[in-house]
Amino acid sequence: MKIGIVGTGHMGSGLGKLWAAKGHEVFWGSRDPEKAKRLARSVPANADGGTVAQAFAFGDVVLLATPWSAATYALKSAGPLAEKIIIDCTNPLKPDTIFELEIGHTTSAAEEIAKSVPRARVVKAFNTIFAEVIHSSPLFGSQKANVFYCGDEKQAKDTVARLIRDIGFEPVDAGPLKNARYLEPLAELVIQLGRGSVGMGPDFAINVVRR
Amino acid sequence: MKIGIVGTGHMGSGLGKLWAAKGHEVFWGSRDPEKAKRLARSVPANADGGTVAQAFAFGDVVLLATPWSAATYALKSAGPLAEKIIIDCTNPLKPDTIFELEIGHTTSAAEEIAKSVPRARVVKAFNTIFAEVIHSSPLFGSQKANVFYCGDEKQAKDTVARLIRDIGFEPVDAGPLKNARYLEPLAELVIQLGRGSVGMGPDFAINVVRR
């Protein structure tokens, strides 16, 4: 396949090298065409480099691997894109921090609940797993289903982690309560996978897999 | 531990039964106290049932396992909650559908990109995995790191799935492009786990685990 890659950073260079090694033709495009050419020369075969416009023109598939803030600018450099497949791997992070989304929530159910009961200690947990898994078993082969939890007070979080572990699940600390802004959409992803058009059914878990 | 459980539905009943079986004292509260009592009687030991207010009063830890639309109402029935730990497992789903969040995104980077290049076919992919994993290896023991992808055109999605599989990753179809609203917050969760206060580092993947 002919794959244009816009961006020579960590994502674009890594994916391009892997695809080139598998025999696909890769063309990296950058605002600094010399950098793209150098990257291409570092690859044994199937790679070339140049401008962003050239990368768009080259690929039947184009990987958009710029920072989000540069994505719109990059797309303006593209010629006609009819029928081309654009793989978007950007995330709309705020320009000055990777810790917030520019397009995203500004609150969550958990934060609203915490606001309504200011003296209690709220921990978000168990929202990313189907009840069916709780009613059947936390074990998937040798792996325990993960339960993400987040909150602002260590002692409360430790207690909840113990209650998760007690019944055979693996607690995964997901940081402060504000991160419910990411756990609640994860639940919606789980619903889409299990109950939506993807049709996976409820018997799965979302796990953090480490080496 | 003394655990109050507000809600006798699928989540509340399942978690309560497991905690009771592990020797915790469980008290279910419901707007229908008789239903809560019947549920408690179905459990061999360590369980009782009654009103929502009683469940809040009973627990040092209280699991809030109502639908989101009933959560605020339930909290109003609570007495003083000082120091109590509230486990929030609700998701702010719209009342008439489980397929949208009430508190959540109304767009995504992917949808904005698709709008700006209407003739191209945009597929969201590779946004939920650290570049470090791409530069090292997709294999975590015997498991392949999952790459979620979503888009609106089957042929474009199939092509991207092939490109994911080609380089050793496992593609996971996450439905239509609109679901980038959930994949982009998942990326932010990944960032929080890897780079944020949780401090897990970048060498992990988020996988769908099935039996």
Coordinates of C-alpha atoms in Angstrom, one line a residue:
Chain A
M1 CA 0.0 0.0 0.0
K2 CA 1.2 3.6 -0.5
I3 CA 1.2 5.4 2.8
G4 CA 1.8 9.1 3.3
I5 CA 2.8 10.1 6.8
V6 CA 2.4 13.7 7.9
G7 CA 4.7 14.2 10.8
T8 CA 8.1 12.8 11.6
G9 CA 7.7 12.7 15.4
H10 CA 7.5 9.7 17.7
M11 CA 4.3 8.3 16.3
G12 CA 4.9 9.0 12.6
S13 CA 8.4 7.7 12.6
G14 CA 7.6 4.5 14.5
L15 CA 4.6 3.5 12.4
G16 CA 6.3 4.4 9.1
K17 CA 9.3 2.3 9.9
L18 CA 7.1 -0.7 10.8
W19 CA 5.0 -0.4 7.7
A20 CA 8.1 0.0 5.4
A21 CA 9.6 -3.1 7.0
K22 CA 6.4 -5.0 6.0
G23 CA 6.8 -3.9 2.4
H24 CA 4.4 -1.0 2.3
E25 CA 5.7 2.2 0.5
V26 CA 6.0 5.0 2.9
F27 CA 6.5 8.7 2.3
W28 CA 7.1 11.1 5.2
G29 CA 6.1 14.7 4.8
S30 CA 7.2 17.5 7.1
R31 CA 7.3 21.3 7.3
D32 CA 11.0 20.6 7.3
P33 CA 11.4 18.4 4.2
E34 CA 15.1 17.7 4.9
K35 CA 14.2 16.1 8.2
A36 CA 11.7 13.9 6.4
K37 CA 14.3 12.9 3.9
R38 CA 16.9 12.1 6.6
L39 CA 14.3 9.9 8.4
A40 CA 13.6 8.1 5.1
R41 CA 17.3 7.5 4.5
S42 CA 17.5 5.8 7.9
V43 CA 15.2 3.1 6.8
P44 CA 16.5 0.2 4.7
A45 CA 13.9 0.3 2.0
N46 CA 10.4 1.5 0.8
A47 CA 10.7 5.0 2.3
D48 CA 11.1 8.5 0.9
G49 CA 10.5 12.0 2.3
G50 CA 9.6 15.5 1.4
T51 CA 6.9 18.1 1.9
V52 CA 3.5 17.7 3.6
A53 CA 1.8 18.3 0.3
Q54 CA 3.9 15.5 -1.3
A55 CA 3.0 13.1 1.5
F56 CA -0.7 13.8 1.0
A57 CA -0.4 13.3 -2.8
F58 CA 1.6 10.1 -2.4
G59 CA -0.6 8.1 -0.1
D60 CA -3.7 6.1 -0.8
V61 CA -3.7 6.1 3.0
V62 CA -2.4 9.2 4.8
L63 CA -1.5 9.0 8.5
L64 CA -2.1 12.4 10.2
A65 CA 0.5 12.3 12.9
T66 CA 1.1 15.9 13.8
P67 CA 0.2 17.5 17.1
W68 CA -3.5 18.4 17.1
S69 CA -2.7 22.1 17.0
A70 CA -0.9 21.6 13.6
A71 CA -3.5 19.2 12.1
T72 CA -5.8 21.8 10.6
Y73 CA -2.8 23.6 9.1
A74 CA -1.4 20.4 7.7
L75 CA -4.8 19.6 6.1
K76 CA -4.8 23.0 4.4
S77 CA -1.5 22.0 2.6
A78 CA -3.2 18.9 1.2
G79 CA -4.4 18.8 -2.4
P80 CA -7.6 16.9 -3.5
L81 CA -8.2 14.1 -1.0
A82 CA -11.2 12.4 -2.7
E83 CA -11.3 8.8 -1.7
K84 CA -8.1 8.9 0.3
I85 CA -8.2 7.3 3.7
I86 CA -7.0 9.6 6.5
I87 CA -5.8 7.9 9.7
D88 CA -6.2 10.4 12.4
C89 CA -4.1 9.6 15.5
T90 CA -4.1 13.1 16.9
N91 CA -5.5 13.9 20.3
P92 CA -7.1 17.3 21.0
L93 CA -4.7 18.2 23.9
K94 CA -4.5 21.7 25.1
P95 CA -1.4 23.3 23.5
D96 CA 0.3 24.1 26.8
T97 CA -0.4 20.8 28.6
I98 CA -0.9 17.2 27.7
F99 CA -3.1 16.8 30.7
E100 CA -6.3 18.2 29.4
L101 CA -8.4 17.8 26.3
E102 CA -9.2 20.9 24.3
I103 CA -12.3 19.2 23.0
G104 CA -13.8 17.5 26.0
H105 CA -15.6 17.4 29.2
T106 CA -15.4 20.2 31.8
T107 CA -17.1 18.1 34.5
S108 CA -18.3 14.5 35.2
A109 CA -21.0 12.7 37.1
A110 CA -18.5 12.0 39.9
E111 CA -17.5 15.7 40.3
E112 CA -21.2 16.8 40.3
I113 CA -21.9 14.2 43.0
A114 CA -18.9 15.3 45.0
K115 CA -20.1 18.9 44.8
S116 CA -23.6 17.9 46.1
V117 CA -22.1 16.0 49.1
P118 CA -19.1 18.1 50.0
R119 CA -18.4 16.4 53.3
A120 CA -18.4 12.9 51.9
R121 CA -15.4 11.4 50.1
V122 CA -16.3 10.3 46.6
V123 CA -14.4 7.7 44.7
K124 CA -15.4 6.8 41.1
A125 CA -15.2 3.0 40.5
F126 CA -16.9 0.0 38.8
N127 CA -18.4 2.2 36.1
T128 CA -16.4 0.7 33.2
I129 CA -17.4 -2.9 33.6
F130 CA -20.7 -4.6 32.7
A131 CA -22.7 -5.9 35.6
E132 CA -22.7 -9.3 33.8
V133 CA -19.0 -9.7 34.6
I134 CA -19.7 -9.0 38.3
H135 CA -22.4 -11.6 38.3
S136 CA -20.2 -14.2 36.5
S137 CA -16.5 -14.0 37.4
P138 CA -13.7 -11.5 37.5
L139 CA -11.3 -14.0 36.0
F140 CA -10.5 -14.0 32.3
G141 CA -8.2 -16.9 32.0
S142 CA -5.3 -16.0 34.3
Q143 CA -6.2 -12.3 34.1
K144 CA -8.3 -10.4 36.6
A145 CA -10.7 -7.9 35.1
N146 CA -9.5 -4.4 35.9
V147 CA -11.6 -1.9 37.8
F148 CA -10.4 1.7 37.4
Y149 CA -11.0 4.0 40.3
C150 CA -10.2 7.7 40.9
G151 CA -10.6 10.1 43.8
D152 CA -9.0 12.9 45.7
E153 CA -8.3 11.3 49.1
K154 CA -5.7 8.6 49.5
Q155 CA -7.3 6.8 52.5
A156 CA -10.7 6.6 50.7
K157 CA -9.1 5.3 47.5
D158 CA -7.1 2.7 49.5
T159 CA -10.3 1.5 51.1
V160 CA -12.1 1.2 47.7
A161 CA -9.0 -0.5 46.2
R162 CA -9.3 -3.1 49.0
L163 CA -13.0 -3.6 48.3
I164 CA -12.2 -4.2 44.6
R165 CA -9.4 -6.6 45.4
D166 CA -11.5 -8.5 47.9
I167 CA -13.9 -9.7 45.3
G168 CA -11.3 -10.8 42.8
F169 CA -10.9 -7.8 40.6
E170 CA -7.7 -5.8 40.0
P171 CA -7.9 -2.2 41.0
V172 CA -6.2 0.4 38.7
D173 CA -5.5 3.8 40.3
A174 CA -6.6 6.3 37.7
G175 CA -5.6 9.4 39.6
P176 CA -7.8 12.3 41.0
L177 CA -11.6 12.5 40.9
K178 CA -11.3 14.9 37.9
N179 CA -10.2 11.9 35.8
A180 CA -13.8 10.6 36.0
R181 CA -14.0 12.9 32.9
Y182 CA -12.1 10.1 31.2
L183 CA -13.5 7.1 33.0
E184 CA -17.1 8.0 32.1
P185 CA -16.4 8.2 28.4
L186 CA -14.5 4.9 28.8
A187 CA -17.8 3.4 30.1
E188 CA -19.5 4.8 27.0
L189 CA -16.9 3.1 24.8
V190 CA -17.5 -0.1 26.7
I191 CA -21.3 0.3 26.1
Q192 CA -20.7 1.0 22.4
L193 CA -18.5 -2.1 22.1
G194 CA -20.8 -4.4 24.1
R195 CA -24.3 -3.2 23.3
G196 CA -23.8 -1.0 20.3
S197 CA -23.2 -1.7 16.6
V198 CA -19.9 -3.5 17.4
G199 CA -21.9 -6.3 19.1
M200 CA -19.3 -7.7 21.4
G201 CA -21.7 -8.5 24.2
P202 CA -21.1 -7.7 27.8
D203 CA -18.6 -10.4 28.7
F204 CA -15.3 -8.6 28.5
A205 CA -13.1 -6.3 30.4
I206 CA -10.8 -3.4 29.6
N207 CA -7.4 -4.1 31.1
V208 CA -4.1 -2.4 31.4
V209 CA -1.6 -4.8 30.0
R210 CA 2.1 -4.5 31.0
R211 CA 5.2 -6.4 30.0
Chain B
M1 CA -16.6 -3.3 56.6
K2 CA -20.1 -1.9 56.7
I3 CA -21.2 -1.3 53.2
G4 CA -24.5 0.5 52.2
I5 CA -25.6 -0.1 48.7
V6 CA -28.1 2.3 47.1
G7 CA -29.8 0.5 44.3
T8 CA -30.8 -3.2 43.9
G9 CA -30.3 -3.4 40.2
H10 CA -27.7 -5.5 38.3
M11 CA -24.6 -3.6 39.6
G12 CA -25.8 -3.2 43.2
S13 CA -27.0 -6.7 43.6
G14 CA -23.9 -8.2 42.1
L15 CA -21.3 -6.3 44.1
G16 CA -23.3 -6.6 47.3
K17 CA -23.5 -10.4 47.0
L18 CA -19.8 -10.6 46.4
W19 CA -18.9 -8.4 49.4
A20 CA -21.3 -10.2 51.7
A21 CA -19.7 -13.5 50.6
K22 CA -16.3 -12.1 51.6
G23 CA -17.6 -11.3 55.1
H24 CA -18.5 -7.6 54.7
E25 CA -21.8 -6.4 56.2
V26 CA -24.0 -5.3 53.4
F27 CA -27.2 -3.2 53.6
W28 CA -29.2 -2.6 50.4
G29 CA -31.4 0.5 50.2
S30 CA -34.2 1.0 47.7
R31 CA -37.2 3.2 47.0
D32 CA -38.9 -0.1 47.3
P33 CA -37.7 -1.3 50.7
E34 CA -39.4 -4.7 50.4
K35 CA -37.4 -5.4 47.2
A36 CA -34.2 -4.6 49.1
K37 CA -35.3 -7.0 51.9
R38 CA -36.1 -9.8 49.5
L39 CA -32.7 -9.3 47.9
A40 CA -31.0 -9.5 51.3
R41 CA -32.9 -12.7 52.2
S42 CA -31.6 -14.3 49.0
V43 CA -28.0 -14.0 50.4
P44 CA -26.8 -16.6 52.9
A45 CA -25.4 -14.1 55.5
N46 CA -24.2 -10.6 56.2
A47 CA -27.0 -8.9 54.4
D48 CA -30.0 -6.8 55.2
G49 CA -32.3 -4.3 53.3
G50 CA -34.5 -1.3 53.8
T51 CA -34.8 2.3 52.7
V52 CA -32.3 4.4 50.9
A53 CA -31.8 6.6 54.0
Q54 CA -31.1 3.5 56.1
A55 CA -28.5 2.3 53.6
F56 CA -26.7 5.7 53.7
A57 CA -26.8 5.6 57.5
F58 CA -25.6 2.0 57.7
G59 CA -22.5 2.2 55.5
D60 CA -19.0 3.5 56.3
V61 CA -18.8 3.0 52.6
V62 CA -21.8 3.6 50.4
L63 CA -22.0 2.3 46.8
L64 CA -24.2 4.6 44.7
A65 CA -25.6 2.2 42.2
T66 CA -28.6 3.9 40.9
P67 CA -29.1 5.2 37.3
W68 CA -27.5 8.6 37.0
S69 CA -30.9 10.2 36.7
A70 CA -31.8 9.0 40.2
A71 CA -28.4 9.7 41.8
T72 CA -29.1 13.2 42.9
Y73 CA -32.5 12.3 44.2
A74 CA -31.0 9.4 46.2
L75 CA -28.3 11.7 47.7
K76 CA -31.1 14.0 48.9
S77 CA -32.4 11.1 51.0
A78 CA -29.1 10.7 52.7
G79 CA -28.5 12.0 56.2
P80 CA -25.2 13.5 57.3
L81 CA -22.4 12.0 55.1
A82 CA -19.3 13.4 56.9
E83 CA -16.3 11.1 56.4
K84 CA -18.3 8.5 54.6
I85 CA -16.8 7.1 51.5
I86 CA -19.2 7.2 48.5
I87 CA -18.3 4.8 45.6
D88 CA -19.9 6.3 42.5
C89 CA -20.4 3.8 39.7
T90 CA -23.0 5.8 37.8
N91 CA -22.5 6.9 34.3
P92 CA -24.2 10.1 33.0
L93 CA -26.1 8.5 30.2
K94 CA -28.9 10.3 28.6
P95 CA -32.2 9.1 30.1
D96 CA -33.7 7.8 26.9
T97 CA -30.6 6.1 25.5
I98 CA -27.5 4.3 26.8
F99 CA -25.6 5.4 23.8
E100 CA -24.8 9.0 24.7
L101 CA -23.4 10.8 27.6
E102 CA -25.4 13.6 29.2
I103 CA -22.2 15.1 30.5
G104 CA -19.7 14.8 27.7
H105 CA -18.4 15.7 24.4
T106 CA -20.4 16.9 21.5
T107 CA -17.6 16.6 19.0
S108 CA -14.0 15.2 18.7
A109 CA -10.8 16.0 16.9
A110 CA -11.7 13.2 14.4
E111 CA -15.1 14.6 13.6
E112 CA -13.6 18.1 13.2
I113 CA -11.0 16.7 10.8
A114 CA -13.6 14.8 8.8
K115 CA -15.7 18.0 8.5
S116 CA -12.6 19.9 7.2
V117 CA -11.9 17.2 4.5
P118 CA -15.4 16.0 3.5
R119 CA -14.3 14.0 0.5
A120 CA -11.7 12.0 2.4
R121 CA -12.5 9.0 4.6
V122 CA -11.3 9.6 8.1
V123 CA -10.5 6.7 10.5
K124 CA -9.5 7.4 14.1
A125 CA -6.7 5.0 15.1
F126 CA -3.4 4.7 17.1
N127 CA -4.4 7.6 19.4
T128 CA -4.6 5.4 22.6
I129 CA -1.2 3.9 22.6
F130 CA 2.1 5.5 23.5
A131 CA 4.6 5.9 20.7
E132 CA 7.1 4.1 22.9
V133 CA 5.1 0.9 22.4
I134 CA 5.3 1.3 18.6
H135 CA 9.0 1.8 18.8
S136 CA 9.6 -1.2 21.0
S137 CA 7.1 -4.1 20.4
P138 CA 3.4 -4.7 20.1
L139 CA 3.8 -7.9 22.2
F140 CA 3.0 -8.0 25.9
G141 CA 3.8 -11.6 26.7
S142 CA 1.4 -13.6 24.5
Q143 CA -0.9 -10.6 24.1
K144 CA -0.9 -8.1 21.3
A145 CA -1.4 -4.5 22.2
N146 CA -4.9 -3.4 21.0
V147 CA -5.4 -0.5 18.7
F148 CA -8.9 0.9 18.7
Y149 CA -10.2 2.4 15.5
C150 CA -13.4 3.9 14.5
G151 CA -14.9 5.4 11.3
D152 CA -17.9 5.6 9.1
E153 CA -16.9 3.6 6.0
K154 CA -16.4 -0.1 6.1
Q155 CA -13.8 -0.4 3.3
A156 CA -11.7 2.4 4.9
K157 CA -11.9 0.7 8.3
D158 CA -11.0 -2.7 6.9
T159 CA -7.9 -1.1 5.2
V160 CA -6.8 0.5 8.5
A161 CA -7.5 -2.7 10.4
R162 CA -5.2 -4.5 8.0
L163 CA -2.5 -1.9 8.5
I164 CA -2.8 -2.3 12.2
R165 CA -2.6 -6.1 12.0
D166 CA 0.3 -6.0 9.5
I167 CA 2.6 -4.6 12.2
G168 CA 1.7 -6.9 14.9
F169 CA -1.1 -5.0 16.8
E170 CA -4.6 -6.2 17.3
P171 CA -7.3 -4.0 15.8
V172 CA -10.4 -3.4 17.8
D173 CA -13.4 -2.0 15.9
A174 CA -14.8 0.8 18.1
G175 CA -17.8 1.7 15.8
P176 CA -18.6 4.9 14.0
L177 CA -16.3 8.0 13.8
K178 CA -18.5 9.7 16.4
N179 CA -17.0 7.2 18.9
A180 CA -13.8 9.2 18.7
R181 CA -15.6 11.2 21.4
Y182 CA -14.8 8.2 23.6
L183 CA -11.4 7.2 22.2
E184 CA -9.9 10.7 22.7
P185 CA -10.8 10.7 26.4
L186 CA -9.4 7.2 26.6
A187 CA -6.1 8.6 25.2
E188 CA -6.2 11.2 28.0
L189 CA -6.7 8.4 30.5
V190 CA -3.7 6.7 29.1
I191 CA -1.7 9.9 29.4
Q192 CA -2.8 10.4 33.0
L193 CA -1.8 6.8 33.8
G194 CA 1.5 6.9 32.0
R195 CA 2.7 10.5 32.4
G196 CA 0.5 11.9 35.2
S197 CA 0.5 11.4 38.9
V198 CA -0.2 7.7 38.6
G199 CA 3.3 7.3 37.1
M200 CA 3.0 4.0 35.3
G201 CA 5.3 5.1 32.4
P202 CA 4.5 4.6 28.7
D203 CA 5.1 0.8 28.4
F204 CA 1.6 -0.5 28.6
A205 CA -1.5 -1.1 26.5
I206 CA -5.2 -0.9 27.0
N207 CA -6.7 -4.2 25.9
V208 CA -10.1 -5.7 25.6
V209 CA -9.9 -9.0 27.5
R210 CA -12.4 -11.7 26.7
R211 CA -12.9 -15.2 28.1

